[in-house]
CSV table of C-alpha atoms in Angstrom, one decimal:
chain,number,residue,atom,x,y,z
G,810,UNK,CA,109.5,118.1,130.0
G,811,UNK,CA,110.5,116.4,126.7
G,812,UNK,CA,114.2,116.6,126.0
G,813,UNK,CA,115.2,118.6,123.0
G,814,UNK,CA,115.8,116.4,120.0
G,815,UNK,CA,116.6,116.9,116.2
G,816,UNK,CA,113.9,115.7,113.7
G,817,UNK,CA,114.3,115.4,110.0
G,818,UNK,CA,111.4,115.9,107.7
G,819,UNK,CA,111.7,114.6,104.2
G,820,UNK,CA,108.9,115.7,101.6
G,821,UNK,CA,108.3,116.0,97.8
G,822,UNK,CA,108.2,119.6,96.5
G,823,UNK,CA,104.4,120.0,96.0
G,824,UNK,CA,101.9,121.6,98.3
G,825,UNK,CA,100.3,118.4,99.3
G,826,UNK,CA,103.6,117.0,100.8
G,827,UNK,CA,105.0,120.5,102.0
G,828,UNK,CA,102.2,122.0,103.9
G,829,UNK,CA,101.7,119.2,106.4
G,830,UNK,CA,105.4,119.0,106.9
G,831,UNK,CA,105.5,122.6,107.6
G,832,UNK,CA,102.7,122.3,110.1
G,833,UNK,CA,104.7,119.4,111.9
G,834,UNK,CA,107.8,121.6,111.7
G,835,UNK,CA,106.0,124.5,113.5
G,836,UNK,CA,104.7,122.2,116.1
G,837,UNK,CA,108.0,120.5,116.8
G,838,UNK,CA,109.9,123.7,116.9
G,839,UNK,CA,107.3,125.0,119.5
G,840,UNK,CA,108.1,122.2,121.6
G,841,UNK,CA,111.8,123.2,121.5
G,842,UNK,CA,113.1,120.6,119.0
G,843,UNK,CA,115.4,121.3,116.1
G,844,UNK,CA,114.1,120.5,112.7
G,845,UNK,CA,115.7,120.2,109.3
G,846,UNK,CA,114.0,119.7,106.0
G,847,UNK,CA,115.1,117.4,103.0
G,848,UNK,CA,113.3,118.2,99.8
G,849,UNK,CA,114.2,119.0,96.1
G,850,UNK,CA,114.7,122.5,94.5
G,851,UNK,CA,111.0,123.1,94.5
G,852,UNK,CA,110.3,122.3,98.2
G,853,UNK,CA,113.1,124.2,99.8
G,854,UNK,CA,111.9,127.2,97.7
G,855,UNK,CA,108.1,126.7,98.7
G,856,UNK,CA,106.8,130.2,99.6
G,857,UNK,CA,106.0,131.0,103.1
G,858,UNK,CA,106.5,127.6,104.6
G,859,UNK,CA,110.1,126.9,105.7
G,860,UNK,CA,111.9,130.3,106.0
G,861,UNK,CA,113.3,129.6,109.6
G,862,UNK,CA,113.9,125.9,109.1
G,863,UNK,CA,117.3,124.3,108.0
G,864,UNK,CA,116.9,123.0,104.5
G,865,UNK,CA,118.8,120.5,102.5
G,866,UNK,CA,118.4,119.4,98.7
G,867,UNK,CA,119.2,115.8,97.8
G,868,UNK,CA,119.1,114.1,94.5
G,869,UNK,CA,116.1,111.8,93.9
G,870,UNK,CA,115.0,110.2,90.7
G,871,UNK,CA,111.5,109.2,89.6
G,872,UNK,CA,110.9,105.5,89.3
G,873,UNK,CA,109.7,104.6,85.8
G,874,UNK,CA,110.6,104.9,82.1
G,875,UNK,CA,111.6,101.1,81.7
G,876,UNK,CA,115.1,99.4,82.7
G,877,UNK,CA,117.0,102.6,81.7
G,878,UNK,CA,114.8,104.9,83.7
G,879,UNK,CA,115.0,102.6,86.6
G,880,UNK,CA,118.7,102.6,86.5
G,881,UNK,CA,119.0,106.3,86.3
G,882,UNK,CA,116.5,106.7,89.3
G,883,UNK,CA,118.2,104.1,91.5
G,884,UNK,CA,121.6,105.9,90.7
G,885,UNK,CA,120.2,109.3,91.9
G,886,UNK,CA,118.5,107.6,94.8
G,887,UNK,CA,121.6,105.9,96.0
G,888,UNK,CA,123.5,109.2,95.6
G,889,UNK,CA,120.9,110.9,97.7
G,890,UNK,CA,121.1,108.2,100.4
G,891,UNK,CA,124.8,108.5,100.6
G,892,UNK,CA,124.4,112.3,101.2
G,893,UNK,CA,121.7,111.9,103.7
G,894,UNK,CA,123.9,109.2,105.7
G,895,UNK,CA,126.6,111.9,105.8
G,896,UNK,CA,124.1,114.5,107.1
G,897,UNK,CA,122.6,112.3,109.7
G,898,UNK,CA,126.2,111.7,111.0
G,899,UNK,CA,126.2,115.5,111.8
G,900,UNK,CA,122.6,115.9,112.8
G,901,UNK,CA,122.2,112.5,114.7
G,902,UNK,CA,118.4,112.8,114.3
G,903,UNK,CA,116.1,111.0,116.6
G,904,UNK,CA,113.5,110.3,113.9
G,905,UNK,CA,113.0,110.8,110.2
G,906,UNK,CA,109.6,111.5,109.0
G,907,UNK,CA,108.7,111.0,105.3
G,908,UNK,CA,105.6,112.8,103.8
G,909,UNK,CA,105.8,111.1,100.4
G,910,UNK,CA,107.4,112.2,97.0
G,911,UNK,CA,110.5,110.8,95.6
G,912,UNK,CA,112.7,113.2,97.4
G,913,UNK,CA,111.6,111.5,100.5
G,914,UNK,CA,112.9,108.0,99.5
G,915,UNK,CA,116.7,108.5,99.8
G,916,UNK,CA,116.2,110.2,103.1
G,917,UNK,CA,114.3,107.2,104.4
G,918,UNK,CA,116.8,104.7,102.8
G,919,UNK,CA,119.5,106.4,104.7
G,920,UNK,CA,117.6,106.3,107.9
G,921,UNK,CA,117.1,102.6,107.6
G,922,UNK,CA,120.9,102.0,106.9
G,923,UNK,CA,121.7,103.9,109.9
G,924,UNK,CA,118.8,102.3,112.3
G,925,UNK,CA,117.4,105.8,112.8
G,926,UNK,CA,113.7,105.5,113.7
G,927,UNK,CA,111.3,106.3,110.9
G,928,UNK,CA,107.7,107.5,110.4
G,929,UNK,CA,105.8,108.0,107.3
G,930,UNK,CA,102.7,110.3,107.0
G,931,UNK,CA,100.2,109.6,104.2
G,932,UNK,CA,98.1,112.7,103.3
G,933,UNK,CA,95.8,110.8,100.8
G,934,UNK,CA,93.1,108.3,101.1
G,935,UNK,CA,95.3,105.9,99.0
G,936,UNK,CA,98.7,105.0,100.3
G,937,UNK,CA,101.2,106.9,97.9
G,938,UNK,CA,103.9,105.1,95.8
G,939,UNK,CA,106.9,105.9,98.0
G,940,UNK,CA,105.1,105.3,101.3
G,941,UNK,CA,104.1,101.9,100.0
G,942,UNK,CA,107.8,101.1,99.1
G,943,UNK,CA,108.7,101.7,102.6
G,944,UNK,CA,105.8,101.0,104.6
G,945,UNK,CA,107.0,97.6,105.6
G,946,UNK,CA,110.1,98.9,107.3
G,947,UNK,CA,109.2,102.2,109.0
G,948,UNK,CA,108.3,102.2,112.8
G,949,UNK,CA,105.0,103.9,112.2
G,950,UNK,CA,102.6,105.0,109.7
G,951,UNK,CA,100.5,108.0,110.1
G,952,UNK,CA,97.2,108.5,108.3
G,953,UNK,CA,94.8,111.3,107.4
G,954,UNK,CA,91.7,109.1,106.8
G,955,UNK,CA,90.2,106.4,109.0
G,956,UNK,CA,90.3,104.1,105.9
G,957,UNK,CA,93.2,104.2,103.5
G,958,UNK,CA,93.3,102.1,100.4
G,959,UNK,CA,96.5,100.0,99.6
G,960,UNK,CA,97.4,99.9,103.2
G,961,UNK,CA,98.1,96.0,104.0
G,962,UNK,CA,96.4,94.4,106.9
G,963,UNK,CA,99.7,93.5,108.2
G,964,UNK,CA,100.7,97.3,108.7
G,965,UNK,CA,97.5,97.9,111.0
G,966,UNK,CA,99.2,97.5,114.1
G,967,UNK,CA,101.7,100.2,113.5
G,968,UNK,CA,99.1,102.7,111.8
G,969,UNK,CA,97.9,105.7,113.6
G,970,UNK,CA,95.1,108.0,112.6
G,971,UNK,CA,96.4,111.5,113.1
G,972,UNK,CA,94.7,113.7,110.3
G,973,UNK,CA,96.6,116.0,107.9
G,974,UNK,CA,98.0,118.9,109.5
G,975,UNK,CA,97.1,122.3,108.0
G,976,UNK,CA,98.7,125.8,108.7
G,977,UNK,CA,97.7,127.9,111.8
G,978,UNK,CA,96.0,130.4,110.0
G,979,UNK,CA,93.7,127.9,108.3
G,980,UNK,CA,92.9,126.1,111.6
G,981,UNK,CA,92.1,129.4,113.2
G,982,UNK,CA,89.0,129.6,110.9
G,983,UNK,CA,87.4,126.6,112.8
G,984,UNK,CA,86.7,129.1,115.6
G,985,UNK,CA,85.0,131.6,113.2
G,986,UNK,CA,81.4,131.2,112.3
G,987,UNK,CA,80.4,130.5,108.9
G,988,UNK,CA,79.6,133.7,107.2
G,989,UNK,CA,75.9,134.6,107.2
G,990,UNK,CA,74.4,134.8,103.7
G,991,UNK,CA,71.9,137.6,103.9
G,992,UNK,CA,68.8,137.7,101.8
G,993,UNK,CA,70.3,140.3,99.6
G,994,UNK,CA,73.9,140.0,100.7
G,995,UNK,CA,77.0,139.1,98.7
G,996,UNK,CA,77.2,135.4,97.6
G,997,UNK,CA,81.0,134.8,97.8
G,998,UNK,CA,82.5,131.9,95.7
G,999,UNK,CA,86.2,130.7,95.8
G,1000,UNK,CA,87.6,128.8,92.8
G,1001,UNK,CA,91.0,127.2,93.4
G,1002,UNK,CA,92.8,124.4,91.5
G,1003,UNK,CA,95.6,124.1,94.0
G,1004,UNK,CA,99.1,125.3,93.8
G,1005,UNK,CA,99.1,124.8,89.9
G,1006,UNK,CA,95.6,125.9,89.2
G,1007,UNK,CA,93.3,123.8,87.0
G,1008,UNK,CA,92.3,124.6,83.4
G,1009,UNK,CA,89.3,122.6,83.5
G,1010,UNK,CA,87.7,124.8,86.4
G,1011,UNK,CA,88.6,128.0,84.3
G,1012,UNK,CA,86.8,126.6,81.3
G,1013,UNK,CA,83.6,125.4,83.1
G,1014,UNK,CA,83.1,127.4,86.2
G,1015,UNK,CA,82.2,130.9,84.9
G,1016,UNK,CA,79.5,129.4,82.6
G,1017,UNK,CA,78.2,127.2,85.3
G,1018,UNK,CA,77.8,130.2,87.7
G,1019,UNK,CA,76.0,132.1,84.9
G,1020,UNK,CA,73.2,129.3,85.0
G,1021,UNK,CA,72.4,130.0,88.7
G,1022,UNK,CA,69.2,131.8,89.6
G,1023,UNK,CA,69.4,135.4,88.6
G,1024,UNK,CA,69.0,136.7,92.2
G,1025,UNK,CA,72.2,134.8,93.1
G,1026,UNK,CA,74.0,135.8,89.9
G,1027,UNK,CA,73.3,139.4,90.4
G,1028,UNK,CA,75.0,139.4,93.8
G,1029,UNK,CA,77.8,137.0,93.2
G,1030,UNK,CA,81.5,137.8,93.9
G,1031,UNK,CA,84.1,135.4,92.8
G,1032,UNK,CA,87.8,134.8,93.6
G,1033,UNK,CA,89.4,132.4,91.2
G,1034,UNK,CA,92.8,131.1,91.0
G,1035,UNK,CA,93.8,130.1,87.3
G,1036,UNK,CA,96.8,129.3,85.5
G,1037,UNK,CA,98.7,132.2,83.9
G,1038,UNK,CA,97.8,131.1,80.4
G,1039,UNK,CA,94.1,131.0,81.1
G,1040,UNK,CA,93.7,134.2,82.9
G,1041,UNK,CA,92.6,136.3,79.9
G,1042,UNK,CA,90.1,134.0,78.8
G,1043,UNK,CA,88.6,133.5,82.3
G,1044,UNK,CA,88.4,137.3,82.8
G,1045,UNK,CA,86.5,137.6,79.5
G,1046,UNK,CA,84.1,134.9,80.4
G,1047,UNK,CA,83.2,136.6,83.7
G,1048,UNK,CA,82.9,140.0,82.1
G,1049,UNK,CA,80.5,138.5,79.5
G,1050,UNK,CA,78.3,137.1,82.3
G,1051,UNK,CA,78.6,140.4,84.3
G,1052,UNK,CA,79.9,138.4,87.2
G,1053,UNK,CA,82.4,140.4,89.4
G,1054,UNK,CA,85.6,138.3,89.7
G,1055,UNK,CA,89.1,138.7,91.2
G,1056,UNK,CA,91.3,136.5,89.1
G,1057,UNK,CA,95.0,135.7,90.1
G,1058,UNK,CA,97.6,132.9,89.6
G,1059,UNK,CA,98.5,132.6,93.4
G,1060,UNK,CA,96.4,133.7,96.4
G,1061,UNK,CA,98.9,134.3,99.2
G,1062,UNK,CA,96.0,135.3,101.5
G,1063,UNK,CA,94.0,132.1,100.5
G,1064,UNK,CA,93.0,131.5,104.3
G,1065,UNK,CA,91.3,135.0,104.4
G,1066,UNK,CA,89.5,134.1,101.1
G,1067,UNK,CA,88.4,130.8,102.5
G,1068,UNK,CA,87.2,132.5,105.7
G,1069,UNK,CA,84.5,134.6,103.7
G,1070,UNK,CA,83.7,132.0,101.1
G,1071,UNK,CA,80.1,130.7,101.1
G,1072,UNK,CA,81.2,127.8,98.8
G,1073,UNK,CA,84.5,126.6,97.4
G,1074,UNK,CA,85.0,124.9,94.0
G,1075,UNK,CA,88.3,123.0,93.9
G,1076,UNK,CA,90.3,119.8,93.0
G,1077,UNK,CA,90.2,117.2,95.7
G,1078,UNK,CA,93.9,117.3,96.7
G,1079,UNK,CA,94.8,116.2,100.2
G,1080,UNK,CA,95.6,119.8,101.6
G,1081,UNK,CA,92.5,121.2,100.0
G,1082,UNK,CA,90.2,118.5,101.7
G,1083,UNK,CA,92.0,119.1,105.0
G,1084,UNK,CA,91.5,122.7,104.8
G,1085,UNK,CA,87.8,122.5,103.7
G,1086,UNK,CA,87.2,120.2,106.7
G,1087,UNK,CA,89.4,122.3,109.1
G,1088,UNK,CA,87.3,125.5,108.3
G,1089,UNK,CA,84.0,124.0,107.6
G,1090,UNK,CA,83.4,125.0,104.1
G,1091,UNK,CA,81.0,123.5,101.5
G,1092,UNK,CA,82.4,122.6,98.4
G,1093,UNK,CA,82.0,121.3,94.8
G,1094,UNK,CA,85.0,118.9,94.2
G,1095,UNK,CA,86.4,117.8,90.7
G,1096,UNK,CA,89.1,115.2,91.4
G,1097,UNK,CA,92.1,115.4,89.2
G,1098,UNK,CA,91.6,112.3,86.9
G,1099,UNK,CA,95.3,111.6,86.3
G,1100,UNK,CA,96.0,111.5,89.9
G,1101,UNK,CA,98.0,108.4,90.8
G,1102,UNK,CA,95.6,105.7,91.9
G,1103,UNK,CA,92.8,108.2,91.2
G,1104,UNK,CA,93.5,109.2,94.9
G,1105,UNK,CA,91.5,112.4,94.6
G,1106,UNK,CA,88.2,110.7,94.0
G,1107,UNK,CA,89.0,108.6,97.1
G,1108,UNK,CA,89.9,111.7,99.1
G,1109,UNK,CA,86.6,113.2,98.2
G,1110,UNK,CA,84.4,110.4,99.5
G,1111,UNK,CA,84.5,111.2,103.3
G,1112,UNK,CA,83.2,114.9,103.0
G,1113,UNK,CA,81.0,114.0,100.1
G,1114,UNK,CA,79.3,111.1,102.1
G,1115,UNK,CA,78.9,113.4,105.2
G,1116,UNK,CA,77.1,115.9,103.1
G,1117,UNK,CA,79.6,118.7,103.1
G,1118,UNK,CA,80.5,118.5,99.4
G,1119,UNK,CA,79.3,117.4,96.0
G,1120,UNK,CA,81.7,115.5,93.8
G,1121,UNK,CA,81.6,115.7,90.0
G,1122,UNK,CA,83.8,113.4,87.7
G,1123,UNK,CA,85.7,115.6,85.4
G,1124,UNK,CA,84.3,113.7,82.4
G,1125,UNK,CA,80.8,114.9,83.6
G,1126,UNK,CA,82.0,118.4,84.7
G,1127,UNK,CA,79.9,120.8,82.5
G,1128,UNK,CA,78.3,124.2,83.2
G,1129,UNK,CA,74.9,122.6,83.6
G,1130,UNK,CA,76.1,119.9,86.0
G,1131,UNK,CA,78.1,122.4,88.2
G,1132,UNK,CA,74.9,124.7,88.3
G,1133,UNK,CA,72.7,121.7,89.3
G,1134,UNK,CA,75.1,120.4,92.0
G,1135,UNK,CA,75.6,123.8,93.5
G,1136,UNK,CA,71.9,124.0,93.8
G,1137,UNK,CA,71.5,120.6,95.3
G,1138,UNK,CA,74.3,121.4,97.8
G,1139,UNK,CA,72.0,124.4,99.0
G,1140,UNK,CA,71.5,128.0,98.0
G,1141,UNK,CA,69.7,129.1,101.0
G,1142,UNK,CA,71.3,130.0,104.2
G,1143,UNK,CA,70.2,127.0,106.2
G,1144,UNK,CA,71.3,124.6,103.4
G,1145,UNK,CA,74.8,126.1,103.1
G,1146,UNK,CA,75.2,126.4,107.0
G,1147,UNK,CA,74.2,122.6,107.3
G,1148,UNK,CA,76.7,121.7,104.5
G,1149,UNK,CA,79.3,123.7,106.4
G,1150,UNK,CA,78.7,121.8,109.5
G,1151,UNK,CA,79.0,118.5,107.8
G,1152,UNK,CA,82.4,119.6,106.2
G,1153,UNK,CA,83.6,120.6,109.5
G,1154,UNK,CA,82.6,117.3,111.2
G,1155,UNK,CA,85.1,115.5,108.8
G,1156,UNK,CA,88.1,117.7,110.1
G,1157,UNK,CA,90.6,116.6,112.4
G,1158,UNK,CA,91.8,120.1,114.0
G,1159,UNK,CA,94.5,118.3,116.3
G,1160,UNK,CA,96.5,116.6,113.5
G,1161,UNK,CA,99.7,118.6,114.0
G,1162,UNK,CA,99.7,117.9,117.6
G,1163,UNK,CA,98.7,114.3,117.4
G,1164,UNK,CA,101.4,113.7,114.6
G,1165,UNK,CA,103.9,115.4,116.9
G,1166,UNK,CA,102.9,113.3,119.7
G,1167,UNK,CA,103.7,110.3,117.6
G,1168,UNK,CA,106.9,111.5,116.4
G,1169,UNK,CA,108.1,112.1,120.2
G,1170,UNK,CA,106.9,108.7,121.1
G,1171,UNK,CA,108.9,107.0,118.2
G,1172,UNK,CA,112.1,109.0,118.2
G,1173,UNK,CA,114.9,108.2,120.4
G,1174,UNK,CA,118.0,110.4,121.4
G,1175,UNK,CA,121.2,109.9,119.5
G,1176,UNK,CA,119.5,107.4,117.2
G,1177,UNK,CA,121.7,108.4,114.2
G,1178,UNK,CA,124.8,107.0,115.7
G,1179,UNK,CA,123.9,103.4,114.9
G,1180,UNK,CA,125.1,102.5,111.5
G,1181,UNK,CA,123.8,99.2,110.0
G,1182,UNK,CA,126.2,96.5,109.0
G,1183,UNK,CA,127.4,96.6,105.3
G,1184,UNK,CA,125.1,93.4,104.7
G,1185,UNK,CA,122.2,95.2,106.0
G,1186,UNK,CA,122.7,98.2,103.7
G,1187,UNK,CA,123.2,96.1,100.6
G,1188,UNK,CA,120.0,94.2,101.4
G,1189,UNK,CA,118.1,97.6,101.9
G,1190,UNK,CA,119.1,98.7,98.5
G,1191,UNK,CA,118.4,95.5,96.6
G,1192,UNK,CA,114.9,95.4,98.4
G,1193,UNK,CA,114.0,98.8,97.6
G,1194,UNK,CA,115.0,98.8,93.9
G,1195,UNK,CA,114.2,95.4,92.8
G,1196,UNK,CA,112.4,95.2,89.6
C-alpha cells in the first residue's frame, strides 16, 4: 500500500485547467493522500469541483504588456513564489503538479527553489505558455495527446501520455449506449461554448439548424448554453424557426445533457474534447480563433481525422456551412452511431488513474524539506523572467 503523501495541484482559474486538476484531486484523495490546491480567485470558487479540498490563493501576474508589464508580472510572481515557499514548509509536499495558467507559475517556481519534485500536465495539443517556461526543469510532462506541438525533442524522455482527466459523471457515460435515434423520435442537439459561452454559436446555430431537412427540424430538441447578453436574441431565433430549445447561461447538469445528445455543437477546448471522446458523442467543432497558438484547431484534429467530428473554422462558420457539415457527419442512425464510436475511439478513459500513477512514481516523502541554495534560487528567478 502506498504511504500517504501530500500533493499540491497548481492551476489557472479556467475550466480547462480546473477540471482535470479536480479529477486528479479526486483520484489521489481516493488513494488516501492529502491534496491542496493553489489557484487564483476564480479557481478556488469554481463551482462543484473543490468543495472538500484545501485551497490557497497566490498572486500571479500575466506576462506581457512591454517592459512595465513584465516588471509588474515578475513582482507578483515573486511574491507568489515567496508565499508558496512558506506554504511548502508547512505542507512538505511530495510533488507539485502544474496544470497551466499563470497562477501555476509561482507554485512551480517555489517547488524548484525547494527542490520539490514537479510535474506539468498539458491539456491541449499545443504546449501552453507557462508549461513551456518550466518544461525544461520539471521532472515529468504529462500530455493529453500523442502528438503535442511546441514540445521539444529533448523533453521526450520525460514525457508521458496520460490523457486529459474528466469528471466521474462524464466518464460514466462511456458505459452507456449511444442514444438510439428512432425514425420519428426526438433529435437532440447540445450547443455549448464552454464555461464562458460563445456568441458566434448563438448567432449561427439557430439559423443553421433551421436549414436541416424538415423531418429533422420538426422533431428537434435543443439545449443551448449562451452568454447572458445573447439569451433574448437566441430565444427569439429559435421561436421564429419553431425549434423547441432550452437556453441557459450555465448547465450544472451538463453530463446528463451530454448523455442524451445525438450531436454536440461546441468550441474545441481541451475539456470539451476530452468529454466528447470519453462519452463518445459526434460533434461539430468551431475552434476559438483567438486561442493562444491556435491550440483549439490543433485539439480538434484527432477526433476530426478519426471521423468523430467535423471542424469548421470560425470565418467559414455560416448557417449553410453548419447545416452541410451536420448532414455530412450523418443524420441517419447508422451514420451518427459510427461517428459516436469514432469519437469514443479517441478517448483515454483511464487518464486520472494514469496521471495519479505518474504522480506517485515521481513524488517522494518529505521532499519539501530540502531548500535550494540562495544561488540556485537567484538563478531560477533570472532564468524564468529573462526578457
